[in-house]
Amino acid sequence: MGLSALPKPQLTNMKSLSTGRVLKPSS
């Protein structure tokens, strides 16, 4: 999981997206 590397606002946005769909980090 590379979510920790993302900025706070971006991380929140990613979490919101992962709630509706499966999030697969490319790295």
Short mmCIF file of C-alpha atoms in Angstrom, two decimals:
data_model
loop_
_atom_site.label_atom_id
_atom_site.label_comp_id
_atom_site.label_asym_id
_atom_site.label_seq_id
_atom_site.Cartn_x
_atom_site.Cartn_y
_atom_site.Cartn_z
CA MET A 1 0.00 0.00 0.00
CA GLY A 2 1.48 3.32 -1.05
CA LEU A 3 -1.39 5.45 0.25
CA SER A 4 0.79 6.75 3.09
CA ALA A 5 3.06 8.36 0.50
CA LEU A 6 0.17 10.46 -0.81
CA PRO A 7 -0.68 13.90 0.62
CA LYS A 8 -3.57 14.16 3.10
CA PRO A 9 -6.22 15.48 0.65
CA GLN A 10 -5.18 12.97 -1.98
CA LEU A 11 -5.21 10.12 0.53
CA THR A 12 -8.76 11.00 1.58
CA ASN A 13 -9.81 11.09 -2.07
CA MET A 14 -8.27 7.68 -2.70
CA LYS A 15 -10.01 6.23 0.36
CA SER A 16 -13.32 7.57 -0.93
CA LEU A 17 -12.73 5.92 -4.29
CA SER A 18 -11.71 2.63 -2.71
CA THR A 19 -15.02 2.59 -0.88
CA GLY A 20 -16.89 2.27 -4.18
CA ARG A 21 -14.32 0.37 -6.21
CA VAL A 22 -11.24 -1.78 -5.71
CA LEU A 23 -8.11 0.36 -5.71
CA LYS A 24 -4.94 -1.24 -7.09
CA PRO A 25 -1.70 0.72 -6.59
CA SER A 26 0.51 0.67 -9.68
CA SER A 27 3.68 0.87 -7.62
#
